[in-house]
XYZ file of C-alpha atoms in Angstrom:
751
model
C 45.765 126.366 142.519
C 44.342 123.045 143.763
C 44.104 121.537 147.219
C 47.484 119.868 146.844
C 49.489 123.092 146.687
C 51.250 122.253 149.941
C 52.931 119.466 148.001
C 54.427 121.929 145.541
C 57.687 123.699 146.160
C 57.927 126.996 144.326
C 61.121 128.907 143.767
C 60.099 132.559 143.761
C 61.846 134.938 141.411
C 61.094 137.294 138.592
C 60.969 135.763 135.157
C 62.181 138.963 133.501
C 64.035 142.089 134.615
C 66.392 144.834 133.446
C 70.131 144.614 133.991
C 72.852 146.932 132.629
C 70.743 148.144 129.747
C 69.577 144.652 128.808
C 66.399 142.705 129.333
C 67.001 139.398 131.100
C 64.538 136.548 130.671
C 64.612 133.465 132.871
C 63.839 130.432 130.732
C 64.612 126.761 130.219
C 66.597 125.423 127.277
C 64.475 122.911 125.442
C 63.598 122.553 121.763
C 64.536 123.605 119.233
C 67.381 122.729 119.306
C 67.788 120.806 122.521
C 68.597 117.625 124.361
C 67.095 115.430 127.078
C 67.756 117.962 129.827
C 66.079 121.340 130.088
C 68.576 123.531 131.901
C 67.782 126.839 133.522
C 69.101 129.725 131.433
C 69.193 133.502 131.575
C 68.668 135.046 128.144
C 70.151 138.532 127.717
C 68.440 140.731 125.123
C 69.542 144.146 123.852
C 67.561 146.139 121.301
C 65.432 143.094 120.605
C 68.402 140.830 119.873
C 69.649 137.873 121.904
C 73.237 138.757 122.800
C 74.292 136.124 125.340
C 73.172 133.197 127.458
C 74.182 132.336 131.010
C 73.218 129.533 133.341
C 70.560 130.267 135.949
C 72.246 129.776 139.342
C 68.843 129.579 141.045
C 67.638 126.648 138.965
C 68.299 123.469 140.997
C 68.483 121.111 138.026
C 71.716 122.489 136.560
C 72.685 125.046 139.242
C 73.992 127.524 136.692
C 76.055 125.071 134.694
C 75.690 125.083 130.907
C 77.166 123.047 128.073
C 78.517 124.525 124.812
C 75.197 123.907 123.040
C 73.370 126.286 125.366
C 76.112 128.879 125.132
C 75.989 128.735 121.336
C 72.247 129.376 121.008
C 72.696 132.942 119.648
C 74.624 131.413 116.735
C 71.686 129.082 116.133
C 69.058 131.818 116.289
C 70.849 134.133 113.864
C 72.411 131.567 111.563
C 72.023 132.692 107.934
C 70.770 129.238 106.902
C 67.750 129.300 109.229
C 64.481 128.503 107.521
C 62.390 131.675 107.767
C 59.298 131.097 105.624
C 57.040 128.205 104.612
C 58.228 126.569 101.402
C 56.584 124.479 98.699
C 58.541 122.165 96.431
C 58.863 123.733 92.958
C 60.725 120.939 91.172
C 61.335 117.244 91.625
C 62.072 115.930 95.083
C 65.737 116.406 95.854
C 66.319 119.117 93.222
C 66.439 121.881 95.807
C 63.898 124.082 94.038
C 61.503 125.805 96.414
C 58.780 128.434 96.292
C 57.969 130.677 99.248
C 54.321 130.455 100.309
C 52.151 131.853 103.089
C 51.237 129.968 106.233
C 47.624 129.962 105.095
C 48.549 128.262 101.835
C 50.763 125.770 103.666
C 48.021 124.812 106.122
C 45.362 124.608 103.429
C 47.582 122.441 101.231
C 48.350 120.042 104.078
C 44.746 119.842 105.258
C 43.478 119.275 101.715
C 46.009 116.520 100.982
C 45.454 114.759 104.302
C 41.680 114.887 104.053
C 41.932 113.406 100.564
C 44.100 110.587 101.929
C 41.597 110.071 104.755
C 38.701 109.764 102.307
C 40.499 107.400 99.946
C 42.616 105.275 102.316
C 41.767 106.173 105.909
C 43.605 108.479 108.344
C 45.938 105.649 109.347
C 47.664 106.090 105.969
C 49.302 109.273 107.281
C 52.354 108.489 109.426
C 53.690 110.939 112.011
C 57.462 110.711 112.354
C 59.095 112.251 115.390
C 62.603 112.171 116.754
C 63.648 112.625 120.356
C 60.787 115.098 120.629
C 61.757 116.530 124.022
C 58.868 118.818 124.966
C 57.407 118.685 121.430
C 56.462 115.011 121.363
C 53.049 115.307 123.015
C 51.895 117.897 120.470
C 52.853 115.552 117.639
C 50.889 112.781 119.338
C 47.801 114.936 119.634
C 48.044 116.021 116.000
C 48.180 112.380 114.900
C 45.441 111.105 117.183
C 43.084 114.013 116.543
C 43.419 113.401 112.801
C 42.548 109.763 113.428
C 45.926 108.138 112.815
C 47.294 105.701 115.410
C 50.676 105.748 113.687
C 53.420 107.669 115.458
C 56.866 106.408 114.543
C 59.800 107.329 116.747
C 62.801 107.333 114.461
C 64.945 108.717 117.267
C 64.891 105.345 119.091
C 65.757 103.739 115.759
C 65.204 100.081 114.954
C 63.952 98.078 117.889
C 63.147 101.145 119.951
C 66.775 101.047 120.957
C 66.949 104.312 122.884
C 65.582 104.678 126.427
C 62.358 102.766 125.824
C 63.820 99.346 126.657
C 64.872 100.604 130.089
C 61.500 102.279 130.580
C 59.345 99.292 129.654
C 61.476 96.645 131.341
C 61.347 98.648 134.557
C 57.589 98.940 134.151
C 57.370 95.147 133.909
C 59.811 94.310 136.709
C 59.255 97.035 139.323
C 56.075 98.674 138.033
C 57.660 102.089 137.862
C 60.715 104.078 136.764
C 63.802 104.443 138.948
C 66.997 106.436 138.489
C 70.278 106.878 140.316
C 69.677 109.159 143.291
C 72.051 112.107 143.037
C 69.657 114.449 144.877
C 68.355 115.758 141.549
C 64.713 115.318 142.547
C 64.980 117.800 145.411
C 64.889 121.581 145.015
C 67.383 121.827 147.887
C 69.560 119.280 146.106
C 72.425 117.978 148.259
C 71.207 119.920 151.293
C 67.955 117.983 151.547
C 68.041 116.229 154.949
C 66.400 113.046 153.685
C 69.053 112.391 151.020
C 72.153 110.252 151.572
C 75.325 110.324 149.534
C 75.716 107.074 147.592
C 78.792 105.208 148.741
C 79.122 103.710 145.280
C 77.751 104.506 141.834
C 78.080 102.139 138.888
C 78.201 103.997 135.572
C 77.117 101.359 133.091
C 77.384 102.057 129.364
C 77.212 105.821 129.740
C 79.492 108.824 129.366
C 77.483 111.393 131.343
C 80.072 114.167 131.210
C 79.669 114.193 127.408
C 75.984 113.403 127.143
C 72.738 113.600 129.062
C 71.151 110.175 128.840
C 67.560 110.095 130.054
C 67.907 113.634 131.400
C 70.852 112.766 133.653
C 73.808 115.121 134.170
C 77.413 114.101 134.665
C 78.120 116.864 137.144
C 75.609 115.283 139.517
C 77.945 112.298 139.801
C 80.959 114.571 140.170
C 79.224 116.382 143.046
C 78.602 113.003 144.693
C 82.267 112.107 144.209
C 83.228 115.335 145.987
C 81.125 114.075 148.885
C 82.856 110.699 149.029
C 81.154 108.518 146.410
C 83.390 105.994 144.673
C 82.547 104.927 141.151
C 82.701 101.782 139.052
C 82.685 102.338 135.287
C 81.619 99.643 132.816
C 82.516 100.725 129.290
C 84.597 99.478 126.335
C 86.048 102.994 126.126
C 88.120 104.737 128.766
C 85.839 107.699 129.332
C 86.686 110.716 131.443
C 84.984 109.209 134.475
C 86.652 105.846 133.828
C 89.986 107.548 134.526
C 88.621 108.544 137.958
C 86.987 105.221 138.759
C 87.882 102.877 141.580
C 87.292 100.041 139.104
C 87.018 100.221 135.315
C 85.612 97.128 133.606
C 86.508 97.252 129.904
C 83.682 95.078 128.651
C 83.294 93.429 125.259
C 80.392 95.219 123.555
C 77.111 93.335 123.771
C 77.965 91.174 126.798
C 76.379 93.291 129.545
C 73.856 90.624 130.541
C 76.640 88.126 131.178
C 78.474 90.623 133.385
C 75.365 91.451 135.420
C 74.606 87.750 135.870
C 78.201 87.150 136.922
C 77.974 89.900 139.527
C 74.718 88.391 140.787
C 76.500 85.040 141.027
C 79.167 86.521 143.307
C 76.694 88.445 145.459
C 74.354 85.488 145.961
C 77.049 82.813 146.312
C 78.937 84.865 148.906
C 75.732 85.753 150.801
C 76.221 89.473 150.216
C 72.583 90.059 149.313
C 70.020 91.812 151.519
C 68.095 88.812 152.826
C 65.339 90.796 154.525
C 64.605 92.925 151.455
C 64.767 89.931 149.127
C 62.396 87.866 151.246
C 59.792 90.595 151.678
C 59.901 92.515 148.418
C 61.064 90.241 145.590
C 59.438 87.459 143.583
C 61.422 84.632 142.005
C 64.667 84.845 143.954
C 65.144 81.085 144.122
C 64.689 80.768 140.359
C 67.192 83.583 139.808
C 69.606 81.896 142.200
C 69.544 78.768 140.052
C 69.897 80.749 136.811
C 73.038 82.620 137.909
C 74.880 79.493 139.085
C 76.301 78.897 135.609
C 77.602 82.473 135.339
C 80.737 82.093 137.413
C 83.315 84.900 137.282
C 85.577 82.594 135.287
C 82.945 81.857 132.644
C 81.865 85.490 132.489
C 85.484 86.530 132.075
C 85.726 84.434 128.913
C 82.565 86.060 127.567
C 83.236 89.689 128.493
C 87.078 89.941 128.235
C 87.128 91.230 131.842
C 89.444 89.419 134.306
C 87.449 87.279 136.740
C 89.003 88.874 139.818
C 87.873 92.334 138.652
C 84.324 91.059 138.126
C 84.248 89.641 141.642
C 85.795 92.757 143.188
C 83.261 95.030 141.497
C 80.366 92.839 142.654
C 81.600 92.863 146.238
C 82.166 96.612 146.200
C 78.651 97.302 144.949
C 76.999 94.857 147.375
C 78.826 96.110 150.466
C 78.701 99.859 149.794
C 75.126 100.686 150.736
C 73.589 102.868 149.627
C 74.712 102.256 146.067
C 73.262 103.408 142.771
C 73.541 102.553 139.087
C 73.463 105.064 136.275
C 73.070 103.449 132.877
C 73.168 104.713 129.317
C 71.913 104.032 125.838
C 74.625 101.421 125.284
C 72.427 98.914 127.092
C 69.538 99.575 124.702
C 71.934 99.107 121.785
C 71.981 95.318 122.018
C 69.492 92.962 120.431
C 68.503 91.200 123.656
C 68.868 94.275 125.854
C 65.724 93.308 127.762
C 67.699 90.551 129.486
C 70.591 92.901 130.331
C 68.268 95.465 131.869
C 66.385 92.764 133.779
C 69.660 91.467 135.228
C 70.813 94.926 136.318
C 67.479 95.569 138.031
C 68.152 92.266 139.777
C 71.343 93.790 141.175
C 69.359 96.692 142.616
C 66.835 94.339 144.158
C 69.058 91.719 145.769
C 71.183 94.426 147.406
C 68.149 96.360 148.673
C 69.157 99.509 146.832
C 65.748 100.328 145.354
C 63.523 103.141 146.651
C 66.050 104.149 149.302
C 68.123 107.328 149.796
C 71.270 107.226 147.684
C 70.152 104.158 145.737
C 67.698 103.926 142.852
C 64.969 106.454 143.531
C 61.528 106.076 141.999
C 60.877 109.466 140.460
C 57.809 111.585 141.052
C 54.764 111.770 138.817
C 54.824 115.582 138.533
C 51.330 116.054 139.947
C 49.806 113.937 137.185
C 51.273 116.076 134.391
C 52.890 112.924 132.968
C 49.430 111.641 132.030
C 48.854 114.734 129.907
C 52.191 114.359 128.166
C 52.353 110.610 127.649
C 48.841 110.004 126.368
C 47.722 113.403 125.140
C 45.101 112.957 122.466
C 44.513 109.215 122.734
C 40.922 109.957 123.710
C 40.441 111.147 120.115
C 41.102 107.662 118.722
C 38.330 105.114 118.410
C 39.018 101.533 119.404
C 38.687 100.616 115.739
C 41.438 103.058 114.750
C 43.739 101.883 117.528
C 43.635 98.404 116.016
C 44.995 99.790 112.725
C 48.388 100.704 114.165
C 51.193 99.576 111.874
C 52.626 96.221 112.911
C 50.246 95.592 115.782
C 50.873 92.094 117.123
C 54.245 91.596 115.436
C 56.172 91.794 118.735
C 55.134 91.021 122.332
C 55.786 94.542 123.647
C 54.378 96.483 120.692
C 50.939 97.028 122.222
C 52.659 98.451 125.294
C 55.105 100.654 123.407
C 52.524 102.111 121.035
C 54.894 102.542 118.101
C 56.191 99.971 115.607
C 59.848 99.108 115.088
C 61.072 100.911 112.017
C 61.659 97.865 109.862
C 57.989 96.875 110.251
C 56.894 100.258 108.918
C 59.462 100.243 106.106
C 58.253 96.797 105.017
C 54.672 98.083 104.918
C 55.638 101.145 102.858
C 57.161 98.840 100.243
C 54.356 96.264 100.314
C 51.322 98.505 100.780
C 49.844 95.793 102.987
C 47.548 95.804 104.921
C 47.078 99.402 103.756
C 49.222 101.911 101.842
C 51.239 104.687 103.471
C 50.378 107.898 101.631
C 51.371 110.796 103.899
C 54.300 111.650 106.161
C 54.670 114.340 108.853
C 58.307 114.769 109.964
C 58.826 116.855 113.111
C 61.862 116.834 115.422
C 63.545 114.263 113.189
C 66.325 114.176 110.605
C 65.348 110.655 109.780
C 67.825 108.854 107.544
C 70.718 111.145 108.538
C 70.604 109.976 112.115
C 67.858 107.710 113.283
C 67.695 104.448 111.384
C 69.751 101.421 110.486
C 70.072 100.568 106.789
C 69.739 104.271 106.034
C 69.547 103.944 102.235
C 66.627 101.527 102.463
C 64.834 103.915 104.793
C 65.525 106.801 102.402
C 64.206 104.804 99.442
C 61.059 103.846 101.324
C 60.264 107.354 102.520
C 60.652 108.701 98.982
C 57.717 106.459 98.018
C 55.302 108.346 100.280
C 53.043 110.556 98.153
C 52.989 113.685 100.317
C 55.541 114.673 102.967
C 55.747 117.657 105.318
C 58.941 118.503 107.219
C 59.082 120.897 110.195
C 62.593 122.076 111.081
C 65.035 124.890 111.846
C 67.250 124.229 108.835
C 67.103 122.586 105.436
C 68.276 119.087 106.370
C 68.948 116.029 104.199
C 65.512 114.763 105.226
C 63.773 117.986 104.175
C 65.730 118.279 100.924
C 65.088 114.692 99.837
C 61.529 114.107 101.005
C 59.562 117.291 101.581
C 56.715 118.671 99.534
C 56.076 121.346 102.179
C 58.682 122.696 104.627
C 57.591 124.642 107.720
C 60.085 126.887 109.584
C 60.186 126.392 113.329
C 61.206 128.781 116.114
C 64.039 128.207 118.568
C 63.276 128.129 122.283
C 64.321 131.792 122.897
C 61.637 132.711 120.332
C 58.711 130.927 121.993
C 56.787 130.085 125.143
C 56.337 126.567 126.442
C 56.200 124.135 129.333
C 59.373 122.302 130.272
C 59.133 118.975 132.038
C 62.255 117.419 133.498
C 63.826 114.601 131.542
C 63.577 111.020 132.717
C 65.860 111.573 135.710
C 64.483 114.905 136.947
C 61.401 116.159 138.778
C 60.427 119.708 137.889
C 57.999 121.694 135.786
C 58.993 125.087 134.495
C 58.345 127.661 131.816
C 60.070 128.345 128.550
C 59.689 132.105 128.183
C 59.918 133.954 124.898
C 62.780 136.442 125.004
C 62.783 137.681 121.390
C 60.473 137.789 118.413
C 60.869 134.896 115.959
C 62.954 135.643 112.900
C 61.133 135.829 109.590
C 57.798 134.046 109.847
C 58.931 131.183 112.092
C 56.406 129.667 114.479
C 56.866 127.377 117.448
C 56.181 123.665 117.017
C 53.217 124.027 119.370
C 51.744 126.937 117.441
C 52.114 125.067 114.157
C 50.388 121.970 115.498
C 47.626 123.994 117.156
C 46.874 125.997 114.011
C 46.970 122.966 111.731
C 45.068 120.852 114.241
C 42.207 123.368 114.363
C 41.788 122.986 110.595
C 41.624 119.212 110.887
C 39.627 118.723 114.091
C 38.390 121.900 115.771
C 36.875 119.992 118.684
C 40.222 118.443 119.621
C 42.009 121.824 119.466
C 39.565 124.260 121.144
C 42.137 126.784 122.359
C 42.552 130.261 120.896
C 46.306 130.404 121.517
C 49.187 128.337 122.851
C 49.088 129.851 126.339
C 45.475 128.760 126.780
C 46.537 125.318 125.556
C 49.385 125.222 128.088
C 47.010 126.171 130.910
C 44.688 123.337 129.903
C 47.609 120.917 130.023
C 48.547 122.181 133.491
C 45.137 121.477 135.027
C 46.399 118.352 136.869
C 49.026 120.573 138.494
C 46.435 123.134 139.547
C 48.222 126.040 137.899
C 47.781 128.201 134.849
C 50.654 128.959 132.520
C 50.937 132.466 133.980
C 51.052 131.097 137.532
C 53.784 128.639 136.590
C 55.719 131.451 134.918
C 55.550 133.573 138.073
C 56.635 130.612 140.200
C 59.637 130.012 137.900
C 59.423 126.263 138.488
C 57.766 123.697 140.743
C 58.948 120.443 142.284
C 56.813 117.559 143.455
C 57.317 116.102 146.920
C 59.674 113.120 146.971
C 59.420 110.282 149.448
C 61.629 107.265 149.957
C 60.449 103.726 150.686
C 57.186 104.365 148.889
C 56.685 100.616 148.592
C 56.292 100.454 152.372
C 53.709 103.265 152.439
C 51.260 102.196 149.751
C 52.365 104.986 147.427
C 53.185 102.894 144.360
C 50.065 100.808 143.787
C 46.635 102.011 142.597
C 45.001 100.059 145.447
C 47.177 101.929 148.000
C 48.529 98.664 149.386
C 52.180 98.292 150.235
C 54.417 96.795 147.588
C 55.224 97.470 143.964
C 52.866 98.028 141.041
C 53.421 94.612 139.459
C 51.124 91.580 139.152
C 52.710 90.015 142.248
C 53.129 93.280 144.146
C 56.860 92.601 144.291
C 59.988 93.218 142.257
C 59.739 90.433 139.722
C 63.138 88.794 139.438
C 61.048 86.146 137.691
C 58.813 88.212 135.430
C 55.204 87.137 135.112
C 54.763 89.762 132.391
C 57.573 88.267 130.314
C 56.167 84.796 130.904
C 52.775 85.876 129.553
C 54.537 87.274 126.478
C 56.283 83.925 125.856
C 59.633 85.490 126.735
C 62.193 84.134 129.165
C 60.988 85.136 132.619
C 64.551 85.260 133.948
C 67.522 87.284 132.722
C 69.886 85.481 130.369
C 72.856 86.106 128.094
C 72.745 85.636 124.336
C 75.641 86.344 121.989
C 75.087 89.333 119.687
C 73.890 88.332 116.192
C 77.344 89.270 114.919
C 80.399 88.658 117.078
C 83.712 86.797 116.994
C 81.874 83.976 118.788
C 78.502 83.790 117.014
C 79.730 84.510 113.466
C 83.409 83.555 113.142
C 83.001 83.370 109.362
C 82.052 87.076 109.298
C 84.765 87.958 111.807
C 87.372 86.450 109.499
C 86.821 89.267 106.992
C 85.482 91.855 109.438
C 87.531 91.269 112.596
C 86.761 94.425 114.598
C 83.732 95.058 116.800
C 82.062 98.320 115.835
C 80.495 100.646 118.389
C 78.278 103.346 116.882
C 76.547 106.352 118.353
C 79.153 107.566 120.845
C 78.014 110.946 122.166
C 80.054 114.042 121.353
C 80.219 117.133 123.535
C 78.822 119.951 121.413
C 76.450 117.955 119.224
C 73.120 116.298 119.866
C 72.182 113.576 117.378
C 72.470 115.235 113.933
C 71.987 118.785 115.207
C 74.489 121.664 115.296
C 76.763 120.652 112.413
C 76.418 124.186 110.950
C 77.008 126.102 114.200
C 80.524 127.674 114.101
C 81.406 127.330 117.793
C 80.292 123.708 117.982
C 81.686 122.637 114.621
C 85.056 124.115 115.591
C 85.050 121.758 118.565
C 84.216 118.794 116.308
C 85.227 119.577 112.710
C 85.187 115.994 111.370
C 83.478 112.658 112.033
C 85.753 110.524 114.185
C 86.447 106.810 114.460
C 88.496 105.807 117.491
C 91.001 103.001 117.031
C 93.714 101.547 119.250
C 97.300 102.512 118.252
C 98.342 98.854 118.058
C 95.500 98.037 115.685
C 96.158 101.172 113.651
C 99.838 100.294 113.275
C 98.949 96.836 111.979
C 96.643 98.464 109.416
C 99.044 101.225 108.375
C 96.796 103.947 109.767
C 98.099 107.095 111.432
C 96.310 109.542 113.673
C 94.228 111.919 111.539
C 94.072 109.693 108.456
C 90.770 109.406 106.640
C 89.650 105.791 106.787
C 86.830 103.640 105.515
C 84.823 101.679 108.051
C 83.163 98.772 106.278
C 80.765 95.983 107.213
C 79.099 93.355 105.041
C 76.257 95.853 104.518
C 78.038 99.074 103.562
C 80.784 101.525 104.338
C 81.434 105.167 105.200
C 84.419 107.454 105.641
C 85.591 109.074 108.872
C 88.808 110.420 110.342
C 90.892 108.100 112.529
C 91.682 109.094 116.085
C 94.233 106.884 117.798
C 93.588 106.261 121.470
C 94.804 103.673 123.942
C 91.475 104.079 125.718
C 89.757 101.555 123.475
C 90.287 97.796 123.211
C 92.472 96.706 120.256
C 89.583 94.588 118.977
C 87.050 97.416 119.038
C 86.530 100.637 117.066
C 84.084 103.406 117.901
C 82.450 105.607 115.236
C 80.371 108.756 115.566
C 76.838 108.986 114.178
C 74.511 111.679 112.873
C 76.998 113.260 110.477
C 76.046 115.383 107.492
C 77.760 118.459 106.061
C 75.576 121.583 105.774
C 78.383 123.304 103.857
C 78.125 120.788 100.993
C 75.587 120.882 98.133
C 72.029 120.208 99.237
C 70.381 118.799 96.095
C 70.598 115.153 95.051
C 72.789 113.179 94.933
C 74.782 114.909 97.690
C 72.029 115.763 100.166
C 74.593 117.731 102.164
C 77.034 114.816 102.053
C 74.727 112.629 104.125
C 76.045 109.385 102.591
C 79.746 110.142 103.110
C 80.152 109.537 106.843
C 76.814 108.009 107.818
C 77.732 105.092 110.064
C 74.186 103.708 109.818
C 75.020 102.583 106.287
C 76.949 99.743 107.952
C 73.982 98.496 109.959
C 71.295 96.060 108.789
C 67.600 96.387 109.446
C 65.629 93.547 110.966
C 67.837 92.770 113.989
C 65.260 93.793 116.566
C 65.132 91.821 119.796
C 62.476 89.141 120.154
C 60.425 91.384 122.457
C 60.362 94.222 119.916
C 62.909 96.188 121.948
C 66.641 96.491 121.343
C 68.962 96.565 118.354
C 72.736 95.831 118.033
C 73.949 99.354 117.244
C 77.010 98.806 119.414
C 78.030 95.297 118.429
C 78.507 94.827 114.681
C 81.573 93.412 112.932
C 83.625 95.627 110.631
C 87.023 96.269 109.101
C 88.909 99.563 108.825
C 91.348 100.604 106.120
C 92.994 103.785 104.949
C 91.081 105.886 102.419
C 93.773 106.310 99.793
C 94.061 109.763 98.281
C 91.978 111.362 101.016
């Protein structure tokens, strides 16, 4: 342990024990499969077989609560369709003909092909595709960088990096850090921590946290706050579960969030409800913001957003006068083309009300003893400056150098053009690419088929593996492996994933695969003999070995409030925020340097009843895509009996009035169609959605259907991304209109 151990809270407890004839292993649910969380679980094993899973009541993050996905993990582990052995394609791509091979042959084939590509085209010609990644992402990064490729493409954020990254990078520009709603989740004592205060108000903006876990945030945290007196404001086009419990529900027109935030700022500033002392001392550009918001009166914003002006004003007053107050936001904000402006405006709400870096407001999360540096940039030291400059699309968008990964359409264009260099190899890990993660899915599919040599790492044979792979590698589930679990974006712990059972067949963990392959490609970059030694090396900033972390169960970093007053946010240890001005930049000097608007603004979505009335004439409904479903995560779990029983069919929500006008009844199969494509889903009538809006699920494929081409497990039947165009990325390189396209809906006759 290092000299900072007094900063570390450890929760003592055995990591394994015997109970009623079973072995119990304390672990953390991560990948594969997984989500953004990492909940404490107790894995019960009898005769070497996982028989049940329970929540760990001693784990502060989830306090024993589990979702259906965690409870269903035995069905995942022992599913008959699990990939168990390495496979080599034995026919044409998409034919479904495979030959079982050894791991040695798989590794040697991959290393030989990649080294050939490196000699002939350079290592940058191999692209590393990853999805959400969870705790796997850093190992993919190191594999890419140690091979010499700067090209890691995150197909989980989709076009425009439209998932989490906009909020991350805008916060980095405006406040110099990353803040989340303070629901006591950063404390091991949780709600009993004496320094924490219950928020008087929480705005839930574009999120459905009881169904999903955006940025590692849990809905029951908000519910616990509500039990302690918190009142909530919900901003959502859909009447979610929490919207039915809200003090105020603002049913917003999709894509108009920036206008609403600017309208709320107008009310707060005009009525002198802002925190004058905080604004004067800790913000930059308030006077410019004050001028900008003057045009966004509640009346004007009402016309834009479809929300009555009096409700806008009431919500603004409630938030401004209910200190401390917090905002929890979701992926819906990232799913607009100019989401940067929306996020900037919402941060402005935090700042002018003085709700940043205070108990019960927006808390700036801990740095986990420096472990974040290992995770976020692991392996970059392997890249030369020359190779870094060869990243696909470098310079095409202002934020690309910062993000470190190109928007998808830039890569797809380069695959087709071969300029400035050809793309010859693809590594697909933690991603079911065209089934879930990209707009204009057929174009993406066509492009990826052009890559000469593809490797897919997964639990199951997916549409991506069937269509693209030359080699398929079988991966272990989290009960079958060891690992390090880091809290998602809203948490503050480190813990251990502990192997409870032996992997089925010849499955290996993602980490083991990358370590073993990495050693063949660059021994110096992968010097460890086994994954546990590798984990201990990663934990050096924490001052613990993997075994010490395992014995501790988990560790929490110390959390302090008002860090900006104590010199805890800036490298120079001065008070203030880690921005060029040392203040919260309501007027962003970073944006100004990037030739972007330095102040928040509203811009109509590229398709809307206002911006494209000619499109709206034929396609009159606003389409929301990507609504989260309890039981599924992205495109995972469609073959798991318990979870599929909960969600047997892909659903499109439609208002009863709209459905009646279209001759659609509840349960009918319908086509959802845009000017770009169509797909088929089942209609669900609900009064909880605006008559001018429909909401369609994403990530659907059908593992029970034929795998070979042309079916690919039915991936084209209900794939809502077929309706979405590529190339609608925001001008910064962040954001994409996944939740504001125009469409029409009609009954699928004969279905």
